[in-house]
Coordinates of C-alpha atoms in Angstrom, one line a residue:
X1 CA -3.0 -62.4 33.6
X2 CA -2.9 -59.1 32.0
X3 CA -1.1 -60.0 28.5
X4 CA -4.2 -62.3 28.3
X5 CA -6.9 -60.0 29.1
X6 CA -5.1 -57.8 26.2
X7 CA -4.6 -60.9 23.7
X8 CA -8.3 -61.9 23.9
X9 CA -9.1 -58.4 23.5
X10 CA -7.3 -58.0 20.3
X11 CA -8.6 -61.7 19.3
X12 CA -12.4 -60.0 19.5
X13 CA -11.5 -56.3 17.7
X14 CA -10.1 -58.8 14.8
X15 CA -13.8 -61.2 15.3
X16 CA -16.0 -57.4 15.1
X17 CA -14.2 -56.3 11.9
X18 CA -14.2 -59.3 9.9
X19 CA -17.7 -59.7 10.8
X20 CA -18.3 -56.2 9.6
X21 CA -16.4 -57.5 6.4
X22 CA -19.5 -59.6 5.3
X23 CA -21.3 -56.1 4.6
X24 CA -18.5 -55.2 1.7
X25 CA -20.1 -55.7 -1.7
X26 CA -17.9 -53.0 -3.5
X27 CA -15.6 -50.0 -3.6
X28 CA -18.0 -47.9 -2.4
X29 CA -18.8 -49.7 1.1
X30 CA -15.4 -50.5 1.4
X31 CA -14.5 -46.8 1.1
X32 CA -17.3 -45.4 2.7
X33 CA -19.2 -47.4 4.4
X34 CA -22.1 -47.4 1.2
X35 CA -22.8 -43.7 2.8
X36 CA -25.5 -45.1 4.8
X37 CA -23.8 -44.7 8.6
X38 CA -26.4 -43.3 11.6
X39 CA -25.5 -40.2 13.7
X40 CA -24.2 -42.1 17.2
X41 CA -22.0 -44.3 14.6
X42 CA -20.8 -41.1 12.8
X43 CA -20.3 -39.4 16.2
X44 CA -17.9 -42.0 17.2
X45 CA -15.9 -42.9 14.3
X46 CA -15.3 -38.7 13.7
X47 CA -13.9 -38.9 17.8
X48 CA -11.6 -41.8 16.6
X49 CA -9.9 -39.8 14.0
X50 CA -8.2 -38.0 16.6
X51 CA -8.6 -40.2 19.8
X52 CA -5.1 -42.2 19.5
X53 CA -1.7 -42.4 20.4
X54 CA -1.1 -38.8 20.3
X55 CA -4.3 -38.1 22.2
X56 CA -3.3 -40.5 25.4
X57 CA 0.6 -40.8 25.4
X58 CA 2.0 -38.1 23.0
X59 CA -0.8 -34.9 24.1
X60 CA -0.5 -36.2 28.1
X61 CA 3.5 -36.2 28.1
X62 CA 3.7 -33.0 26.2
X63 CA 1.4 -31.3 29.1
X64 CA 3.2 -32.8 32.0
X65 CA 6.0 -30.7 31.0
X66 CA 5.0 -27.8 28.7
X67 CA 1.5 -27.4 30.1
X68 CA -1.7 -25.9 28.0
X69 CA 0.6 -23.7 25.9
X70 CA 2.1 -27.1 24.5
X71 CA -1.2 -28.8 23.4
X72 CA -2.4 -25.8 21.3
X73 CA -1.8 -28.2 18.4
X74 CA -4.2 -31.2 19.6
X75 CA -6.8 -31.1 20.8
X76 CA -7.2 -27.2 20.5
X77 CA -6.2 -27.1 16.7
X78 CA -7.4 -30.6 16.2
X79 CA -11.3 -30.3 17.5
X80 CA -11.7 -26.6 15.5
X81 CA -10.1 -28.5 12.3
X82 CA -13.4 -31.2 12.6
X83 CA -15.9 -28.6 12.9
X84 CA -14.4 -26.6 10.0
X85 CA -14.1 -29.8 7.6
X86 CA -17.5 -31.3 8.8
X87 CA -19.2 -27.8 7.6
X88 CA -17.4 -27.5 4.5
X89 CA -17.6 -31.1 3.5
X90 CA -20.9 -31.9 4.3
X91 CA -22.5 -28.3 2.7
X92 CA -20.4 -28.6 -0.4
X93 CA -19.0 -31.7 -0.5
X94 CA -21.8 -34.3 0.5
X95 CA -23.5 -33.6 -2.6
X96 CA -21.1 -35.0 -5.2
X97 CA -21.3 -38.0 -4.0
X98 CA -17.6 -39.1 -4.4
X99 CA -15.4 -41.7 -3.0
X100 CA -12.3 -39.5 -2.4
X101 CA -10.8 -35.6 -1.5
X102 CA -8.6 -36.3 -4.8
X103 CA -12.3 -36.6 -6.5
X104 CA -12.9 -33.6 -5.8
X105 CA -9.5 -31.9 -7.0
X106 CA -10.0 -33.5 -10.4
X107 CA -13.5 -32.3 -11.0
X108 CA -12.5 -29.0 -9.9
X109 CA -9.7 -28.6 -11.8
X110 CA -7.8 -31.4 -13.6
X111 CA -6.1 -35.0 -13.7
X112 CA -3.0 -32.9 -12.8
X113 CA -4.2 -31.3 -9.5
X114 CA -5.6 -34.7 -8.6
X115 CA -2.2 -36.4 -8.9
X116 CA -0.7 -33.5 -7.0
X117 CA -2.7 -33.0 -4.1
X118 CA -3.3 -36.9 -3.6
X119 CA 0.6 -37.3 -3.3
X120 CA 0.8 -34.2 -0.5
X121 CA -2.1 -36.2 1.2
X122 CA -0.9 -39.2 1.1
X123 CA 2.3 -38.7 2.2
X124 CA 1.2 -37.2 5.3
X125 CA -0.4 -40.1 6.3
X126 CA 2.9 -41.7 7.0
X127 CA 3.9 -40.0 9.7
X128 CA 0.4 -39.8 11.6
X129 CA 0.3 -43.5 11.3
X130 CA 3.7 -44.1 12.1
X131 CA 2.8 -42.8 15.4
X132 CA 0.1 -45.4 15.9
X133 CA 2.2 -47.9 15.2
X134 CA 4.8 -47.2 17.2
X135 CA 2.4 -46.9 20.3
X136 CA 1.4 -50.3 19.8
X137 CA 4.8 -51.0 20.2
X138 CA 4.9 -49.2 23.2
X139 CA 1.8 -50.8 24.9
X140 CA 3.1 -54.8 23.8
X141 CA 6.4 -53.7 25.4
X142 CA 5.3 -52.5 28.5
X143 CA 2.0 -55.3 28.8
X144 CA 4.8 -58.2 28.8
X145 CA 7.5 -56.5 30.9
X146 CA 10.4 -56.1 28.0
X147 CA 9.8 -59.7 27.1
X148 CA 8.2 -58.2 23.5
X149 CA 10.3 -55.4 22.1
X150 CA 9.0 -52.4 21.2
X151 CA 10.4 -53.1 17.2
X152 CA 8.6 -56.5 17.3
X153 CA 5.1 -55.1 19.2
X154 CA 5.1 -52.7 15.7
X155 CA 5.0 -55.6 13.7
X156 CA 2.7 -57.7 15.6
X157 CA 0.3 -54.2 16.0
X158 CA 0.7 -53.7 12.2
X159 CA -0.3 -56.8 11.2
X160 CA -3.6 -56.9 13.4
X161 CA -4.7 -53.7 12.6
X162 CA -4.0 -54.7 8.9
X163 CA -5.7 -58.2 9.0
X164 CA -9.2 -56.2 10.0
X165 CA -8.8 -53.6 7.7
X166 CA -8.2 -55.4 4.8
X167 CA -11.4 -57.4 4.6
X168 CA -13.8 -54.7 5.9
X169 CA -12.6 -51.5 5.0
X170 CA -14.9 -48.5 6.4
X171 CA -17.6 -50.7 7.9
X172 CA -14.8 -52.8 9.8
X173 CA -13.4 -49.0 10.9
X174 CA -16.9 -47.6 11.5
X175 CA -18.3 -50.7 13.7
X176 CA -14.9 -51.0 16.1
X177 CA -15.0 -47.2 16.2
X178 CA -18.5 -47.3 18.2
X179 CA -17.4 -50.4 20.5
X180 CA -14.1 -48.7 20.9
X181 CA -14.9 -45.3 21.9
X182 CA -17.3 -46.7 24.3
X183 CA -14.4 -48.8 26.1
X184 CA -11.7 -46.1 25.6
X185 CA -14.1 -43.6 27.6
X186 CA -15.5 -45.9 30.6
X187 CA -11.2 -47.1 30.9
X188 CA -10.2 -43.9 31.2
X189 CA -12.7 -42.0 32.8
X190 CA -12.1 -45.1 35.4
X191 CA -8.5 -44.9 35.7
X192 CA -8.8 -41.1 36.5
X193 CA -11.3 -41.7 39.5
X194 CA -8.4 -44.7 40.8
X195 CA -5.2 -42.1 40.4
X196 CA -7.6 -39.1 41.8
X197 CA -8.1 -40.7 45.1
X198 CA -4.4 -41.7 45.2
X199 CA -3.7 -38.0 45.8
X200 CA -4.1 -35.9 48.9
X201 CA -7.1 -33.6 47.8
X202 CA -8.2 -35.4 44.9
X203 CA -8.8 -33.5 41.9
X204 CA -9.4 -30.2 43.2
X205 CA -5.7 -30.8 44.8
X206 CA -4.5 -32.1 41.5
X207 CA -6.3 -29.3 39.6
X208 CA -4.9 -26.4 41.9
X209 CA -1.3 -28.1 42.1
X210 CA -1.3 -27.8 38.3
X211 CA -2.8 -23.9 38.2
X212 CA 0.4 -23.0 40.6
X213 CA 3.1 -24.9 38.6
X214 CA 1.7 -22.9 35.5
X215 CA 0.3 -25.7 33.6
X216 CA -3.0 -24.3 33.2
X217 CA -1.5 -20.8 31.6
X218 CA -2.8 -21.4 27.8
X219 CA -1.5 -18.0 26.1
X220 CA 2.6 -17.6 25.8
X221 CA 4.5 -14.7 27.1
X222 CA 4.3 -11.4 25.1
X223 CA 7.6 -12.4 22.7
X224 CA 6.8 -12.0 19.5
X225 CA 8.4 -15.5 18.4
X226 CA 7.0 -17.5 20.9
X227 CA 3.7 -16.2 19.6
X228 CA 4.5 -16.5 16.2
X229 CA 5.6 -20.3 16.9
X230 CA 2.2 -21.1 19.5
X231 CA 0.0 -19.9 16.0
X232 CA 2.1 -21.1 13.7
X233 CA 1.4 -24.6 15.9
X234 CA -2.4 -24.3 16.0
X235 CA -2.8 -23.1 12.6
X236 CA -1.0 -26.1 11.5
X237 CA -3.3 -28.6 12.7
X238 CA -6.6 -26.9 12.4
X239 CA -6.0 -26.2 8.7
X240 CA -3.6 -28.6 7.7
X241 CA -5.7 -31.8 8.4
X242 CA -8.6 -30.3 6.6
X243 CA -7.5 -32.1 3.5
X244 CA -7.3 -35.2 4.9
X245 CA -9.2 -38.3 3.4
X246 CA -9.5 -40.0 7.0
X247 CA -11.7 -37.1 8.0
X248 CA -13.6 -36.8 4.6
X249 CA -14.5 -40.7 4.4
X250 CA -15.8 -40.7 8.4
X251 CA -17.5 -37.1 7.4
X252 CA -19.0 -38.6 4.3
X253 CA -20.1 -41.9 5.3
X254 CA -23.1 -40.4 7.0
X255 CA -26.3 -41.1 5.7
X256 CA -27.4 -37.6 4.9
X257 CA -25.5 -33.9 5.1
X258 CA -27.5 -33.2 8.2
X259 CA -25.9 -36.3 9.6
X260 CA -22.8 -35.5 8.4
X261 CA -22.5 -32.1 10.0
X262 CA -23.7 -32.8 13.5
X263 CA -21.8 -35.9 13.8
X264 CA -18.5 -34.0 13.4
X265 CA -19.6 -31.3 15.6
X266 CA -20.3 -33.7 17.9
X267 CA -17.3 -36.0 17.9
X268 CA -14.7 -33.4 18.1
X269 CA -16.9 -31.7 20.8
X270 CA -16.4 -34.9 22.8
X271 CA -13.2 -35.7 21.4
X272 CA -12.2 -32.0 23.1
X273 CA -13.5 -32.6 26.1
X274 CA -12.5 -35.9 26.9
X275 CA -8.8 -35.4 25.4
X276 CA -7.9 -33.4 29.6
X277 CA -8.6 -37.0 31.2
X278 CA -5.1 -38.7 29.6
X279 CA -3.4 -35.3 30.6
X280 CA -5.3 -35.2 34.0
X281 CA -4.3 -38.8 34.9
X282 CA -0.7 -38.3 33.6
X283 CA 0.0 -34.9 35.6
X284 CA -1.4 -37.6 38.7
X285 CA 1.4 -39.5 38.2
X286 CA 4.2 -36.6 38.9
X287 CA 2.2 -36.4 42.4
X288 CA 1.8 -40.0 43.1
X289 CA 5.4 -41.1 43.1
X290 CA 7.7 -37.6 42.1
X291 CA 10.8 -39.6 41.7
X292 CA 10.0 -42.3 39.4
X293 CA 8.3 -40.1 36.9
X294 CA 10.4 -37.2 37.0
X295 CA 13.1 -40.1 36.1
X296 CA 10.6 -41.2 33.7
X297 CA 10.4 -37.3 32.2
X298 CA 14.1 -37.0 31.5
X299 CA 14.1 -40.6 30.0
X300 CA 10.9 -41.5 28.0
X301 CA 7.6 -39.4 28.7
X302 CA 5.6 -41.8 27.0
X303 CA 5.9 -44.0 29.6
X304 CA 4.9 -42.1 32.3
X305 CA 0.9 -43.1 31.7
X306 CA 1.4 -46.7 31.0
X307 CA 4.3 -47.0 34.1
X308 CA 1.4 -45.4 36.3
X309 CA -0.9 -47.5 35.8
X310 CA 1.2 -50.8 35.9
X311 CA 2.4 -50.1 39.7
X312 CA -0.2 -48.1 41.1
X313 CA -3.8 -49.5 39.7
X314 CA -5.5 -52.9 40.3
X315 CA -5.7 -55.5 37.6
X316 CA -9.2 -54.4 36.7
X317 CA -8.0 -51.3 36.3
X318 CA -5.3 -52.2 34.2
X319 CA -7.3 -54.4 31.8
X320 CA -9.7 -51.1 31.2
X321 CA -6.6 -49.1 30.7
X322 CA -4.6 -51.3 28.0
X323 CA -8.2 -51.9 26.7
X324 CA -9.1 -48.8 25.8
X325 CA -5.5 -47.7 24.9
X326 CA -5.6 -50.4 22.8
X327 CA -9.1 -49.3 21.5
X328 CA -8.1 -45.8 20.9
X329 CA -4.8 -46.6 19.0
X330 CA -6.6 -49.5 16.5
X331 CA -9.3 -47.5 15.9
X332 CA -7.4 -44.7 14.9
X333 CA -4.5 -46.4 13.1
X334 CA -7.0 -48.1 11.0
X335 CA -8.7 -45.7 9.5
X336 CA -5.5 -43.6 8.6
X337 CA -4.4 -46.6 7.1
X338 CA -7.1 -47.2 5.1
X339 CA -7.8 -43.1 4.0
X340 CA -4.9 -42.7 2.2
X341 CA -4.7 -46.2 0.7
X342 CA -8.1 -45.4 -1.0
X343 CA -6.9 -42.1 -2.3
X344 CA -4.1 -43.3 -3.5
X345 CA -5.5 -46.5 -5.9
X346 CA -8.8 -43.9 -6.8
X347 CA -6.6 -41.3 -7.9
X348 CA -3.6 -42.4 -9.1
X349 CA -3.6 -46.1 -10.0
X350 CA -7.2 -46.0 -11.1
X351 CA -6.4 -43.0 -13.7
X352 CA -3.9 -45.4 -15.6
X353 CA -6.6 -47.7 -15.9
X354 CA -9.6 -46.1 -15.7
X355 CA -12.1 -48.9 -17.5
X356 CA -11.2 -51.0 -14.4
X357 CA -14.3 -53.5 -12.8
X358 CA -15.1 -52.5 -9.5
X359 CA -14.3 -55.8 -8.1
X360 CA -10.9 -55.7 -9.2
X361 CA -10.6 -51.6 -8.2
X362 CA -11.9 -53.6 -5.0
X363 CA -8.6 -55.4 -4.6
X364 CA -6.6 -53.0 -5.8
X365 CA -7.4 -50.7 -2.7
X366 CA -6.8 -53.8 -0.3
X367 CA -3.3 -54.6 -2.3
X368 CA -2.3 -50.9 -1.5
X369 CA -3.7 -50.9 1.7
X370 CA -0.8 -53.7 2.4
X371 CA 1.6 -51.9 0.4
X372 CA 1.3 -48.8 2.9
X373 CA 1.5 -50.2 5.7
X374 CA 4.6 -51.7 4.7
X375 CA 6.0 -48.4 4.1
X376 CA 4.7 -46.8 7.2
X377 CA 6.1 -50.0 9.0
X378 CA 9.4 -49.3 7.5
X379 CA 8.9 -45.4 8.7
X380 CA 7.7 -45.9 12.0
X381 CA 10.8 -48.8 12.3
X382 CA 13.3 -46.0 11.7
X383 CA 12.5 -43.1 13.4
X384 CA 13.7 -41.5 16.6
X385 CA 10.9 -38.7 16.7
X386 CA 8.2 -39.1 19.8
X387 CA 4.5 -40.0 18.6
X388 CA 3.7 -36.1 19.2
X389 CA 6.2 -34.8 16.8
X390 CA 5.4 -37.1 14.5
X391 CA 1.7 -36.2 14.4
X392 CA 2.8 -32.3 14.7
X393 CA 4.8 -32.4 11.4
X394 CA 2.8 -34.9 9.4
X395 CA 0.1 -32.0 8.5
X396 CA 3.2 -29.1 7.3
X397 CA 2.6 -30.6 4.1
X398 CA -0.9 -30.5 3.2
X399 CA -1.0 -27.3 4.6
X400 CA 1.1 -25.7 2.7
X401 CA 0.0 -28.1 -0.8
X402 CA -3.5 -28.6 -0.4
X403 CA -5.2 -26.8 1.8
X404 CA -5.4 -23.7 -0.5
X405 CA -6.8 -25.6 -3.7
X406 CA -9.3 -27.4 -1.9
X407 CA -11.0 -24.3 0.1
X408 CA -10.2 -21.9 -3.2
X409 CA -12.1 -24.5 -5.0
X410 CA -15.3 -24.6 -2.4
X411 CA -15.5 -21.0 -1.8
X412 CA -13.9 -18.9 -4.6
X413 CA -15.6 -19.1 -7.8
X414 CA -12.9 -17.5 -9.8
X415 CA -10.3 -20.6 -8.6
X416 CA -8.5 -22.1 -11.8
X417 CA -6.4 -25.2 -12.3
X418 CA -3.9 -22.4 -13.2
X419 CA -4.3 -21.2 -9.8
X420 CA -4.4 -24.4 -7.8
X421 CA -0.9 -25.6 -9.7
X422 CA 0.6 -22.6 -8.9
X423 CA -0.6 -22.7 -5.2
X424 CA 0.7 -26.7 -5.5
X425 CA 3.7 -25.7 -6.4
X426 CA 5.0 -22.3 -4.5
X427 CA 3.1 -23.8 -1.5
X428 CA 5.6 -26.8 -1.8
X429 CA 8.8 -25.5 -2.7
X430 CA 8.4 -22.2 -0.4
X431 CA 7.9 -24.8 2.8
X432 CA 10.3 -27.1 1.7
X433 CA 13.2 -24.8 1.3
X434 CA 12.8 -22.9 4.2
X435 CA 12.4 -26.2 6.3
X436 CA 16.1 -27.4 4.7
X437 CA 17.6 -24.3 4.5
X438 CA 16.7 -22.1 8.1
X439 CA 14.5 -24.9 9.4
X440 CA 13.8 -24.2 13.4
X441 CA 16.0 -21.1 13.5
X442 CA 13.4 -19.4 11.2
X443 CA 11.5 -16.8 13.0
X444 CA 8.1 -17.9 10.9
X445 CA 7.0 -21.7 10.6
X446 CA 8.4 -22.9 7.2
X447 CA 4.9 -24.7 6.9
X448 CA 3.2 -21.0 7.4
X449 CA 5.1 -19.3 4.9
X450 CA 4.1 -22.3 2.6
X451 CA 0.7 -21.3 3.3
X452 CA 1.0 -18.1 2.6
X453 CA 2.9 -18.6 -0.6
X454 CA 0.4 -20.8 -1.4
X455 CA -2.2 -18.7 -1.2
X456 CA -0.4 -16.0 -3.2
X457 CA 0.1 -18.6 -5.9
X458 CA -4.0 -19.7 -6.1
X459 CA -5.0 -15.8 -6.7
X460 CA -2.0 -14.5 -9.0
X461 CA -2.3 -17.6 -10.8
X462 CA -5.6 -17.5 -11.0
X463 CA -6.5 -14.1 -12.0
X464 CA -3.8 -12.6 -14.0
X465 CA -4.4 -15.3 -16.6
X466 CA -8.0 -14.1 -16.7
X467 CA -7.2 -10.5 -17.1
X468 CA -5.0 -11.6 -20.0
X469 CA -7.3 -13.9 -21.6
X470 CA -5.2 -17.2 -21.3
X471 CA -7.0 -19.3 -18.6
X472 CA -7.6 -22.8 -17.7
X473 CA -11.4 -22.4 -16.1
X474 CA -12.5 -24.9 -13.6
X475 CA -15.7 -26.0 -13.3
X476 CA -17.7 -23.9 -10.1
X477 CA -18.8 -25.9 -7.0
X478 CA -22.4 -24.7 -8.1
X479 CA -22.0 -26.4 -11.6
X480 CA -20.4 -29.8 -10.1
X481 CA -23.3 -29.4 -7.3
X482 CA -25.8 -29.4 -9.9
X483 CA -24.1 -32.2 -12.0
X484 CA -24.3 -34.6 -9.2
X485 CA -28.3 -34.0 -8.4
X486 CA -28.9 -34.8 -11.9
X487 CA -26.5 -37.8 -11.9
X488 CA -27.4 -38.8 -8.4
X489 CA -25.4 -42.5 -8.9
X490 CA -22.8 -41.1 -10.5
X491 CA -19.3 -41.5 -9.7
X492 CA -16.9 -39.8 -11.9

């Protein structure tokens, strides 16, 4: 009864997206939504962006047994990292009226720094939606008892989430985002109500039990390394996703900058908020029935949520449940496959052939739309890391690549493409060697040293050609700014 309740689910998610497929005319609504999205529809699809599998399985399991201190990446690194990109993008960025980050990069600086930056973004999509995909797996396995393997539910999930995505690109995304946040939220929020009164005390029980064992203790001890590795976490997420397309496209799709900026506020306000109900509900579980799920902890933590709710909720409540897992994960697996997709044919592919039509640019996002996902398939397939680690370490390399040109770019006037190629590069290599060379036994986070490097690389390189008289200017936000009101159609 349940694996139909979750088929005909998936069977109208498909029917909402292709629907919202009739609305794409061009490039530009298939990549962001024609910029013409209202504030509730904004405010949802921004919550999406972070409200999947890492958010119910990877987040919840992570608390059960490292507590607060564990989630500093997401949703405390997370939720800041949407309020800083909704301000920057929608004060500086709105205005330019572009299709991609990568756009950016380019005007700023040069062909180059487009090429590089859109490569570091792109490939941190794959693990982020590697995670996604593999909790699809996780859900078809555990909906028809083992009878669907966890290998063949990521195949079946990718090729769903793909079918959708393909035809309506940011409309499909924006539409299912709205339904989808409204059923991931009433599931939930109904599921935690169920497990409360299953315990002794309800939630002020549950609440206190989880204050005792230390759970609720946010702030390590005072060791220097521990701290050193909790900010190196937090820092990592906040600022690493800031150059991501996903969040640019849902940030930019608004229909104004006003729009754009409360509607990010918003969403990761709620998104913040709301993320304590999976961990709430899976720190039930160890309550509910100790021995199975402290079993479960040693085993598999990701099943600790899912197992809960199969043998200890009604159906009803197990049709919400998969429904708005389900909800959450397609929601947020389709727009990170469709961000870096975009990116990739806009600033690579379309360079080598830039007199292309925008019908056949068109199908040249959908054909490399299909190609990732292949590759993230392929990725997601293959590796042994848990949905939260994949998600931790899928942001170490736009932090330490892009994160630096693109905020050097907004805020510093005296940014070059000298600069940002030098920041590319020492950002890259720094992180990179560390990670192979020391890796975990390094007292600093490779990714943080990268930053730093980085950031070192943006102002020597930028400034000492000045001071010599051998520069490479880019063009100041102020100019491009100024460029776009007089071009207001223009798309470079």
């Amino acid at each position: 009864m349940l694996l139909w309740f979750v088929i005909l689910y998936l069977m109208v998610s498909v029917g909402i997206g292709l629907f919202a497929a009739t609305r794409v005319h061009n490039a530009k609504d298939f990549a962001v939504a024609g910029r013409s999205l209202p504030l509730p529809v904004v405010t949802a699809t921004v919550f999406a962006t972070w409200f999947g599998a890492e958010a119910v399985f990877g987040v919840s399991a992570t608390f059960v047994q490292e507590g607060l201190t564990g989630v500093v990446a997401d949703p405390f690194g997370s939720s800041l990292c949407l309020v800083i990109a909704g301000i920057l993008f929608s004060r500086y960025l709105y205005k330019l009226n572009i299709l991609t980050l990568g756009d950016f990069y380019r005007m700023r600086y040069n062909r180059t720094v487009e090429v590089l930056t859109t490569l570091c973004i792109v490939a941190s999509y794959l693990g982020w939606v590697a995670a996604q995909i593999k909790a699809l797996g996780l859900i078809f396995y555990v909906v028809t008892n083992g009878a669907v393997s966890q290998e063949t539910g990521m195949i079946l999930g990718a090729a769903i989430v793909l079918t959708y995505t393909t035809f309506g690109g940011m409309f499909s995304v924006a539409i299912l985002d709205f339904v989808q946040m409204a059923v991931s939220m009433g599931g939930l929020l109904f599921i935690a109500w169920i497990v409360s009164g299953k315990v002794d005390g309800g939630t002020t029980a549950i609440v206190a039990h989880a204050s005792a064992a230390g759970k609720l203790d946010f702030f390590p001890e005072m060791d220097p390394l521990k701290w050193i590795a909790f900010l190196g976490a937090w820092v990592t997420m906040m600022l690493g996703s800031i150059p991501q397309q996903d969040v640019f496209q849902r940030v930019t799709s608004a229909k104004s900058a006003k729009i754009a900026l409360w509607g990010s506020i918003l969403g990761a306000s709620i998104y913040f908020c709301f993320t304590f109900v999976p961990m709430f509900i899976a720190y039930s579980a160890t309550l509910i029935d100790p021995e199975l799920f402290a079993k479960l902890l040693e085993e598999d933590t990701q099943l600790v949520l899912p197992t809960l709710v199969l043998q200890h909720t009604p159906l009803a409540a197990q049709v919400l449940f998969f429904g708005a897992v389900l909800s959450a994960i397609m929601s947020c697996s389709s727009a990170t496959l469709l961000a870096p997709s975009v990116t990739f044919a806009e600033n690579v592919i379309k360079g080598f052939n830039p007199k292309m039509g925008d019908h056949q640019f068109l199908w040249v996002m959908r054909g490399t739309l299909i190609g990732f996902t292949c590759l993230v398939l392929a990725f997601a397939l293959n590796s042994a890391s848990s949905i939260f680690e994949m998600v931790e370490n899928a942001y170490k390399v736009t932090l330490a690549g892009a994160f630096v040109p693109l905020v050097g770019g907004i805020l510093w006037k005296r940014a070059t493409s000298q600069g940002a190629l030098a920041a590319i590069f020492g950002g890259i290599l720094s992180w990179l060697m560390i990670e192979l060379m020391i890796g975990e036994a390094s007292p600093v986070p490779p990714q943080l040293i990268g930053l730093a490097v980085s950031a070192l690389g943006m102002t020597a390189g930028s400034l000492l050609p000045q001071w010599i008289g051998h520069t490479v200017p880019g063009r100041p936000m102020h100019e491009l700014q100024h460029h776009a009101a007089m071009e207001p159609h223009h798309h470079p």
